[in-house]
DNA sequence: AATGAATGAGTATTCATTCAT
DNA sequence: TATGAATGAATACTCATTCAT
């Protein structure tokens, strides 16, 4: 693939990310994307096999970036609390930066087994990364703890996505609270 | 509405729960549901305004049952740990019993604002119930803690839904672990 | 048919005249009419065989009234000009009084051969009445002249139906002009 | 639009004129038209927005031809009687040639405001042309006389459309009679 | 490589009519 | 007679994908 082709490939992905993120999979027409990219409808099919595959490619690029950055953050943080904090921060900031593209996560194609498999793979890699951190620290049952940690983060992202007024400061507070809850539990907060 | 009508209304909901749960919203044809219910296509429209509304009604009935049972469990449990345990158990058992209907949760109509609003309402009521338990126990920032707790449970349900071999025993273990993590944190598990 | 039945029969026709006249054949639902008449849907079918037949019956009643009155007017007028004037007056006043029911004339069922035949019959009787007047006065080719006269009137009714501001005075003026044109032609109006 | 496209556009209009004219708007399926034109169903929608718009386009093309020819005839005729004769001839010949397409005029879509507006516009242009002829000849109240003249013609066309045996000779006779009636009236025909 | 005209499968919904009560 | 719940036929339109140029 030539340099020019690589650029067109990226341009299509950029447009698709924009439009899918704004209107969702089903409300997006191929022509919406190709017009936004300034190319003909047929051209998209030279680069991607189908609308579903284009959506998959958008998602894949996004997730690969997520995981690359995640692993970088984990590698450059020290200690379990430090690493957990970076993980939480990364998770929440990621969605904070994609507030305008929520439909990418909530209006995906409903019945594409290929996409399902891919998403499952990404979640596994995310899981594995967190599990690795916990194992390294000597945590037993890292599978359970990793899932629980990610679950917390995933629920907390909701406010970020759908509450227009959520600030970066509140986000940082959530990060600290989550790490603290995960490590020390909530009991110590109770009035005896 | 007569008794006979109430029964037909329920019968349609039962069929819709079955078929939507098995094939998802988009892959289900109205005729699939009405044939399964043994009625004519037009009859469905005497009871529900549209396919979307039928899906909403199925979801609503299910969620109302979820919340009714949840509140019952909370009321009849004692102490914070006891109540948290019942909440976790309820959440996970609910999905355990609906393993055969996963599409109900993952293949809903993508862009029905009415349904979105309704789901949001149910999540709020779920949140409020958990928050109430935490507040009662004197927990500060109950909003944050409730979200984190529900997040953990929601992530853990995934294995239940998609891992065919998940047993009731494993489920009970997950419940105990979750309560323990939530109250005491994970740090104490570390090998120093 | 009992008296009560005759009354219900008329009540249904009255409702149908109202609703068909306001919304047209295709945009009128049987239930619109029966609700307006305060009866059940099925009851209509005890009095009329179908929606088309109901429309036909409405039209028939209206036309029969038109023709009855027409013949009465013709009988009680003297001389050709007098009779022609009454005919014109009757035609235009008839539509003037039905300004609120235009859809009865312009949104009839499109493909009901029965109705077509019936309408044709009424037009023939209308024609015959006018022809009779002309024949009586010794007019040759009364078929042609009757058609021409009715054609003029029918075109002139349009303003009455669709021009909201049309007054009874203007209507009377039209009547006089039409009779005059028909008898004496337009040439004498020319500036030589 | 390329030459090939212009041709396809016309081909669709031709087919639609045929089928609408034979079966009427409501009894014509889009697939009837596209099959007759030898194209796919979707292709029609590349050229026309909807079934209604296609019908409008057919009607428009037909009326534009009618008005073009009308104005040509008027321009090339001399004197009021000559011009009136050409108008009558044109009106009646037009329908004579469309005897096989009556449904185009009597089974149009019932409630398309766009089409109503368009038809109104064409009638106005027809009116204006006739009015122009009368005004030019110094006729007072040309609005009334134009309407009356067109009304006569419009009623006379009926025999042409629905009487299978109507000949061109009879048509010419009707034309002469109509002009004569319009100019000189019918009174002079009376036996005193 | 790029184009964009042509294709055609696929389905929710309405409402006149019936008939058991 | 009157009711009204149940029926089921019937059809326009969209848009992802193809392929001749």
Tab-separated table of C-alpha atoms (C1' of nucleotides) in Angstrom, chain E:
chain	number	residue	atom	x	y	z
E	1	DA	C1'	-7.430	3.572	-8.482
E	2	DA	C1'	-11.718	5.914	-8.512
E	3	DT	C1'	-16.349	6.664	-9.659
E	4	DG	C1'	-21.431	6.739	-8.889
E	5	DA	C1'	-25.550	4.738	-11.332
E	6	DA	C1'	-28.038	0.741	-10.696
E	7	DT	C1'	-29.698	-2.896	-7.934
E	8	DG	C1'	-33.369	-5.397	-5.017
E	9	DA	C1'	-34.053	-7.614	-0.558
E	10	DG	C1'	-36.648	-6.935	3.380
E	11	DT	C1'	-40.952	-5.564	7.035
E	12	DA	C1'	-43.704	-2.739	10.180
E	13	DT	C1'	-48.268	-1.157	10.219
E	14	DT	C1'	-53.225	0.075	9.114
E	15	DC	C1'	-57.960	-0.561	9.069
E	16	DA	C1'	-62.147	-2.540	6.681
E	17	DT	C1'	-64.558	-6.406	7.820
E	18	DT	C1'	-66.193	-10.454	10.536
E	19	DC	C1'	-68.531	-13.071	14.048
E	20	DA	C1'	-68.865	-14.972	18.762
E	21	DT	C1'	-71.190	-13.244	22.510
